[in-house]
Amino acid sequence: MFTGIVEELGEIVAKAELGDAARFTVRGPLVTSDAGHGDSIAVNGVCLTVVEVVDGSSFTADVMKETLDRSSLGALHVGSTVNLERAAALNSRLGGHLVQGHVDGTGAVISRSPSEHWEVVRISLPDSIARYVVEKGSITVDGISLTVSALGIDEQGDYFEVSLIPTTLALTTLGSAAVGTPVNLEVDVIAKYVERLQARG
């Protein structure tokens, strides 16, 4: 379980193709500082398991084909910058919202509208998860806990907007994501539980 508060910008330093999987080596000195085999680290919002710690500043993780196909991790390459977060500790504050690290779908950056102190980013929203997203609700974009500031539909389909403060712009990959960049989306799990309970009621 995570909170969606990015701890560090990391870098993909190696990627080994394994046929139906891939092994990534990710540099992130902060999140690696207390990591060990079997620990969970979110990489762009995807919960990955540490296989090995390398030189105290990097870790390796295996990613199966399903995850590569269903998230934006398949598009990562050596040199890609990624958002990193260690699993939440039960004795810490919950700064964002409950994030599982299980990607529900992918969207893409549609537009960016900067203003003096923040920037509004519009992101496409797949049909399959649009019903779970509400204005002023929480959504995770590439592992970042964000508040939905607007919802809409255009000729391409559903979209949502998030307003990014300077800290988010400076300390996460979303700050420099160009129009067209694919992003991992995870909706608030509570919405999915409510839908399931209603369907069985």
Coordinates of N, CA, C and O in Angstrom, one line a residue, residues 45-151:
G45 N 3.8 4.5 -10.2 CA 2.5 4.0 -9.7 C 2.3 2.5 -9.8 O 1.2 2.1 -9.4
V46 N 3.2 1.8 -10.3 CA 3.1 0.3 -10.4 C 3.9 -0.3 -9.2 O 5.1 -0.1 -9.1
C47 N 3.2 -1.1 -8.4 CA 3.9 -1.8 -7.3 C 4.8 -2.9 -7.8 O 4.4 -3.8 -8.5
L48 N 6.1 -2.7 -7.6 CA 7.1 -3.7 -8.0 C 7.8 -4.3 -6.8 O 8.0 -3.6 -5.8
T49 N 8.3 -5.5 -7.0 CA 9.0 -6.2 -5.9 C 10.5 -6.1 -6.1 O 11.0 -6.5 -7.2
V50 N 11.2 -5.7 -5.1 CA 12.7 -5.6 -5.2 C 13.3 -7.0 -5.3 O 13.0 -7.9 -4.4
V51 N 14.0 -7.3 -6.3 CA 14.7 -8.6 -6.5 C 16.1 -8.5 -5.9 O 16.5 -9.4 -5.1
E52 N 16.8 -7.4 -6.1 CA 18.2 -7.2 -5.6 C 18.5 -5.8 -5.5 O 18.0 -4.9 -6.3
V53 N 19.3 -5.4 -4.5 CA 19.8 -4.1 -4.3 C 21.2 -4.0 -4.9 O 22.0 -4.9 -4.6
V54 N 21.4 -3.0 -5.7 CA 22.7 -2.9 -6.4 C 23.4 -1.7 -6.0 O 22.9 -0.6 -6.1
D55 N 24.6 -1.9 -5.4 CA 25.5 -0.8 -5.0 C 24.9 0.2 -4.0 O 25.3 1.4 -3.9
G56 N 23.8 -0.2 -3.4 CA 23.2 0.6 -2.3 C 22.4 1.8 -2.9 O 21.8 2.6 -2.1
S57 N 22.4 2.0 -4.2 CA 21.7 3.1 -4.8 C 20.7 2.7 -5.9 O 19.9 3.6 -6.4
S58 N 20.6 1.5 -6.2 CA 19.7 1.0 -7.3 C 19.1 -0.3 -6.9 O 19.6 -1.0 -6.0
F59 N 18.0 -0.7 -7.5 CA 17.4 -2.0 -7.3 C 16.9 -2.6 -8.6 O 16.7 -1.8 -9.6
T60 N 16.8 -3.9 -8.6 CA 16.2 -4.5 -9.8 C 14.8 -5.1 -9.5 O 14.5 -5.4 -8.3
A61 N 14.0 -5.1 -10.5 CA 12.6 -5.6 -10.3 C 12.2 -6.3 -11.6 O 12.5 -5.8 -12.7
D62 N 11.6 -7.4 -11.5 CA 11.0 -8.1 -12.7 C 9.6 -7.7 -12.9 O 8.8 -7.5 -12.0
V63 N 9.3 -7.5 -14.2 CA 8.0 -7.0 -14.6 C 7.4 -8.0 -15.6 O 8.0 -8.2 -16.7
M64 N 6.3 -8.6 -15.3 CA 5.7 -9.6 -16.2 C 5.0 -8.9 -17.4 O 4.7 -7.7 -17.4
K65 N 4.8 -9.7 -18.4 CA 4.2 -9.2 -19.7 C 2.9 -8.5 -19.5 O 2.6 -7.5 -20.1
E66 N 2.0 -9.1 -18.6 CA 0.7 -8.4 -18.4 C 0.9 -7.0 -17.9 O 0.2 -6.1 -18.3
T67 N 1.8 -6.8 -16.9 CA 2.1 -5.4 -16.4 C 2.7 -4.5 -17.5 O 2.3 -3.4 -17.6
L68 N 3.6 -5.1 -18.3 CA 4.1 -4.3 -19.4 C 3.1 -3.9 -20.4 O 3.1 -2.8 -20.9
D69 N 2.1 -4.8 -20.7 CA 1.0 -4.5 -21.6 C 0.0 -3.5 -21.0 O -0.6 -2.7 -21.8
R70 N -0.3 -3.6 -19.7 CA -1.4 -2.9 -19.1 C -1.0 -1.6 -18.5 O -1.9 -0.8 -18.0
S71 N 0.3 -1.3 -18.5 CA 0.7 0.0 -17.9 C 1.7 0.6 -18.9 O 2.0 0.1 -20.0
S72 N 2.2 1.8 -18.5 CA 3.2 2.5 -19.4 C 4.6 2.0 -19.2 O 5.5 2.5 -19.8
L73 N 4.8 1.0 -18.3 CA 6.2 0.6 -18.0 C 6.8 0.0 -19.3 O 8.1 0.0 -19.4
G74 N 6.0 -0.6 -20.2 CA 6.6 -1.2 -21.4 C 7.3 -0.2 -22.2 O 8.2 -0.6 -23.0
A75 N 7.0 1.1 -22.1 CA 7.6 2.1 -22.9 C 8.8 2.7 -22.3 O 9.5 3.5 -22.9
L76 N 9.1 2.3 -21.1 CA 10.3 2.8 -20.4 C 11.6 2.3 -21.1 O 11.6 1.2 -21.6
H77 N 12.6 3.1 -21.1 CA 13.9 2.7 -21.7 C 15.0 3.3 -20.8 O 14.8 4.0 -19.8
V78 N 16.2 2.8 -21.0 CA 17.3 3.3 -20.3 C 17.4 4.9 -20.4 O 17.3 5.4 -21.5
G79 N 17.5 5.5 -19.3 CA 17.4 7.0 -19.2 C 16.1 7.6 -18.9 O 16.0 8.8 -18.6
S80 N 15.0 6.8 -18.9 CA 13.7 7.3 -18.5 C 13.7 7.7 -17.0 O 14.3 7.0 -16.2
T81 N 13.1 8.8 -16.7 CA 12.9 9.3 -15.4 C 11.6 8.7 -14.9 O 10.6 8.7 -15.6
V82 N 11.6 8.2 -13.6 CA 10.4 7.6 -13.0 C 10.1 8.1 -11.6 O 11.0 8.5 -10.9
N83 N 8.8 8.1 -11.2 CA 8.4 8.5 -9.9 C 8.6 7.3 -9.0 O 8.2 6.2 -9.3
L84 N 9.2 7.4 -7.8 CA 9.4 6.3 -6.9 C 8.8 6.6 -5.5 O 8.9 7.8 -5.0
E85 N 8.2 5.6 -4.9 CA 7.7 5.7 -3.5 C 7.8 4.3 -2.9 O 7.4 3.3 -3.5
R86 N 8.3 4.3 -1.6 CA 8.3 3.1 -0.8 C 7.0 2.8 -0.3 O 6.1 3.7 -0.2
A87 N 6.7 1.6 0.1 CA 5.4 1.2 0.7 C 5.2 2.0 1.9 O 6.2 2.3 2.7
A88 N 4.0 2.4 2.2 CA 3.7 3.2 3.4 C 3.9 2.4 4.7 O 3.7 1.2 4.7
A89 N 4.4 3.1 5.7 CA 4.5 2.5 7.0 C 3.3 2.8 7.9 O 2.7 3.9 7.7
L90 N 2.9 1.9 8.7 CA 1.6 2.0 9.4 C 1.7 3.2 10.5 O 0.7 3.7 10.9
N91 N 2.9 3.5 10.8 CA 3.1 4.6 11.9 C 3.4 6.0 11.3 O 3.7 6.9 12.0
S92 N 3.1 6.1 9.9 CA 3.4 7.4 9.3 C 2.1 8.1 8.9 O 1.0 7.4 8.9
R93 N 2.2 9.4 8.6 CA 1.0 10.1 8.2 C 0.6 9.7 6.8 O 1.5 9.4 5.9
L94 N -0.7 9.7 6.5 CA -1.2 9.4 5.1 C -1.3 10.7 4.4 O -2.3 11.4 4.5
G95 N -0.3 11.1 3.7 CA -0.2 12.4 3.0 C -1.1 12.5 1.8 O -1.6 13.6 1.5
G96 N -1.3 11.4 1.1 CA -2.1 11.5 -0.1 C -3.4 10.8 0.1 O -4.3 11.3 0.8
H97 N -3.6 9.6 -0.6 CA -4.8 8.8 -0.3 C -4.3 7.3 -0.5 O -3.1 7.0 -0.8
L98 N -5.2 6.4 -0.2 CA -4.8 5.0 -0.2 C -4.6 4.5 -1.7 O -5.5 4.6 -2.5
V99 N -3.3 4.1 -2.0 CA -3.0 3.8 -3.3 C -2.4 2.3 -3.3 O -1.6 2.0 -2.5
Q100 N -2.9 1.5 -4.1 CA -2.5 0.1 -4.1 C -1.3 -0.2 -5.0 O -0.6 -1.2 -4.8
G101 N -1.1 0.6 -6.0 CA 0.0 0.3 -6.9 C -0.5 -0.7 -8.0 O 0.3 -1.3 -8.7
H102 N -1.8 -0.8 -8.2 CA -2.4 -1.6 -9.2 C -3.0 -0.7 -10.3 O -4.1 -0.1 -10.0
V103 N -2.4 -0.7 -11.4 CA -2.9 0.2 -12.5 C -4.2 -0.2 -13.1 O -4.4 -1.4 -13.4
D104 N -5.2 0.7 -13.2 CA -6.5 0.4 -13.7 C -6.6 0.6 -15.2 O -7.4 0.1 -15.9
G105 N -5.7 1.5 -15.7 CA -5.7 1.8 -17.1 C -4.7 2.9 -17.4 O -4.0 3.4 -16.5
T106 N -4.5 3.2 -18.7 CA -3.6 4.3 -19.0 C -4.3 5.4 -19.8 O -5.3 5.1 -20.5
G107 N -3.9 6.6 -19.5 CA -4.3 7.7 -20.3 C -3.2 8.4 -21.0 O -2.1 7.9 -21.0
A108 N -3.4 9.6 -21.5 CA -2.3 10.3 -22.1 C -2.5 11.8 -21.9 O -3.7 12.3 -21.7
V109 N -1.5 12.5 -21.8 CA -1.5 14.0 -21.6 C -2.1 14.6 -22.8 O -1.6 14.4 -23.9
I110 N -3.2 15.3 -22.7 CA -3.9 16.0 -23.8 C -3.4 17.4 -24.0 O -3.2 17.9 -25.1
S111 N -3.3 18.1 -22.9 CA -2.9 19.5 -22.9 C -2.4 20.0 -21.6 O -2.6 19.3 -20.6
R112 N -1.6 21.1 -21.7 CA -1.1 21.7 -20.5 C -1.4 23.2 -20.5 O -1.2 23.8 -21.6
S113 N -1.9 23.8 -19.5 CA -2.3 25.2 -19.4 C -1.6 25.8 -18.2 O -2.1 25.8 -17.1
P114 N -0.4 26.4 -18.4 CA 0.3 27.0 -17.3 C -0.3 28.4 -16.9 O -0.9 29.1 -17.7
S115 N -0.3 28.7 -15.6 CA -0.6 30.0 -15.1 C 0.6 30.4 -14.2 O 1.6 29.7 -14.1
E116 N 0.4 31.5 -13.5 CA 1.5 32.0 -12.7 C 2.0 31.1 -11.6 O 3.2 30.9 -11.4
H117 N 1.1 30.4 -10.9 CA 1.5 29.6 -9.7 C 1.1 28.2 -9.8 O 1.4 27.4 -8.9
W118 N 0.5 27.7 -10.9 CA 0.2 26.3 -11.0 C 0.0 26.0 -12.5 O 0.1 26.9 -13.4
E119 N -0.3 24.8 -12.8 CA -0.5 24.4 -14.2 C -1.6 23.3 -14.2 O -1.6 22.4 -13.4
V120 N -2.5 23.5 -15.2 CA -3.6 22.6 -15.3 C -3.2 21.6 -16.4 O -2.9 22.0 -17.5
V121 N -3.3 20.3 -16.1 CA -3.0 19.3 -17.0 C -4.2 18.5 -17.3 O -4.9 18.0 -16.4
R122 N -4.6 18.3 -18.6 CA -5.7 17.5 -19.0 C -5.2 16.2 -19.5 O -4.3 16.1 -20.3
I123 N -5.9 15.1 -19.1 CA -5.5 13.7 -19.3 C -6.7 12.9 -19.8 O -7.8 13.0 -19.2
S124 N -6.5 12.1 -20.9 CA -7.6 11.3 -21.4 C -7.9 10.2 -20.4 O -7.0 9.7 -19.6
L125 N -9.2 9.8 -20.4 CA -9.7 8.9 -19.4 C -10.4 7.7 -20.1 O -11.4 7.9 -20.8
P126 N -9.8 6.5 -19.9 CA -10.4 5.4 -20.6 C -11.8 5.1 -20.2 O -12.2 5.3 -19.0
D127 N -12.7 4.7 -21.1 CA -14.1 4.4 -20.9 C -14.2 3.4 -19.7 O -15.2 3.5 -18.9
S128 N -13.3 2.4 -19.6 CA -13.5 1.4 -18.6 C -13.4 1.9 -17.2 O -13.9 1.2 -16.3
I129 N -12.8 3.0 -17.0 CA -12.7 3.5 -15.6 C -13.3 4.9 -15.4 O -13.3 5.4 -14.2
A130 N -13.9 5.5 -16.4 CA -14.4 6.8 -16.3 C -15.4 7.0 -15.2 O -15.5 8.0 -14.5
R131 N -16.3 5.9 -15.0 CA -17.3 6.0 -14.0 C -16.8 6.1 -12.5 O -17.6 6.4 -11.6
Y132 N -15.6 5.7 -12.3 CA -15.0 5.8 -11.0 C -14.4 7.1 -10.6 O -14.0 7.3 -9.5
V133 N -14.3 8.0 -11.6 CA -13.7 9.3 -11.3 C -14.7 10.4 -11.1 O -15.6 10.6 -12.0
V134 N -14.5 11.2 -10.1 CA -15.5 12.3 -9.7 C -14.7 13.5 -9.5 O -13.5 13.5 -9.0
E135 N -15.3 14.7 -9.8 CA -14.7 15.9 -9.5 C -14.5 16.1 -8.0 O -15.3 15.7 -7.2
K136 N -13.3 16.6 -7.7 CA -12.8 16.7 -6.3 C -12.4 15.4 -5.6 O -12.1 15.4 -4.4
G137 N -12.5 14.3 -6.4 CA -12.1 13.0 -5.9 C -10.6 12.8 -6.1 O -9.9 13.6 -6.7
S138 N -10.1 11.7 -5.6 CA -8.7 11.4 -5.8 C -8.5 10.4 -6.9 O -9.3 9.6 -7.3
I139 N -7.3 10.6 -7.6 CA -6.9 9.7 -8.7 C -5.3 9.7 -8.6 O -4.7 10.7 -8.1
T140 N -4.8 8.6 -9.0 CA -3.3 8.4 -9.0 C -2.9 8.5 -10.4 O -3.3 7.7 -11.3
V141 N -1.9 9.4 -10.8 CA -1.4 9.5 -12.1 C 0.1 9.3 -12.0 O 0.8 10.0 -11.4
D142 N 0.6 8.2 -12.6 CA 2.0 7.8 -12.5 C 2.5 7.8 -11.1 O 3.6 8.2 -10.8
G143 N 1.6 7.3 -10.2 CA 2.0 7.2 -8.8 C 1.8 8.4 -8.0 O 2.2 8.4 -6.8
I144 N 1.3 9.5 -8.5 CA 1.1 10.8 -7.8 C -0.3 10.9 -7.4 O -1.3 10.8 -8.2
S145 N -0.6 11.1 -6.1 CA -1.9 11.3 -5.6 C -2.4 12.7 -5.9 O -1.7 13.7 -5.5
L146 N -3.4 12.8 -6.7 CA -3.9 14.1 -7.2 C -5.4 14.2 -7.0 O -6.1 13.2 -6.9
T147 N -5.9 15.5 -7.0 CA -7.3 15.8 -6.9 C -7.8 16.2 -8.2 O -7.2 17.0 -8.9
V148 N -8.9 15.5 -8.6 CA -9.5 15.8 -9.9 C -10.2 17.2 -9.9 O -11.1 17.5 -9.0
S149 N -9.7 18.1 -10.7 CA -10.3 19.5 -10.6 C -11.4 19.7 -11.6 O -12.2 20.7 -11.5
A150 N -11.5 18.9 -12.7 CA -12.5 19.0 -13.7 C -12.7 17.7 -14.4 O -11.7 16.9 -14.6
L151 N -13.9 17.5 -14.9 CA -14.2 16.3 -15.8 C -14.8 16.8 -17.1 O -15.5 17.9 -17.0

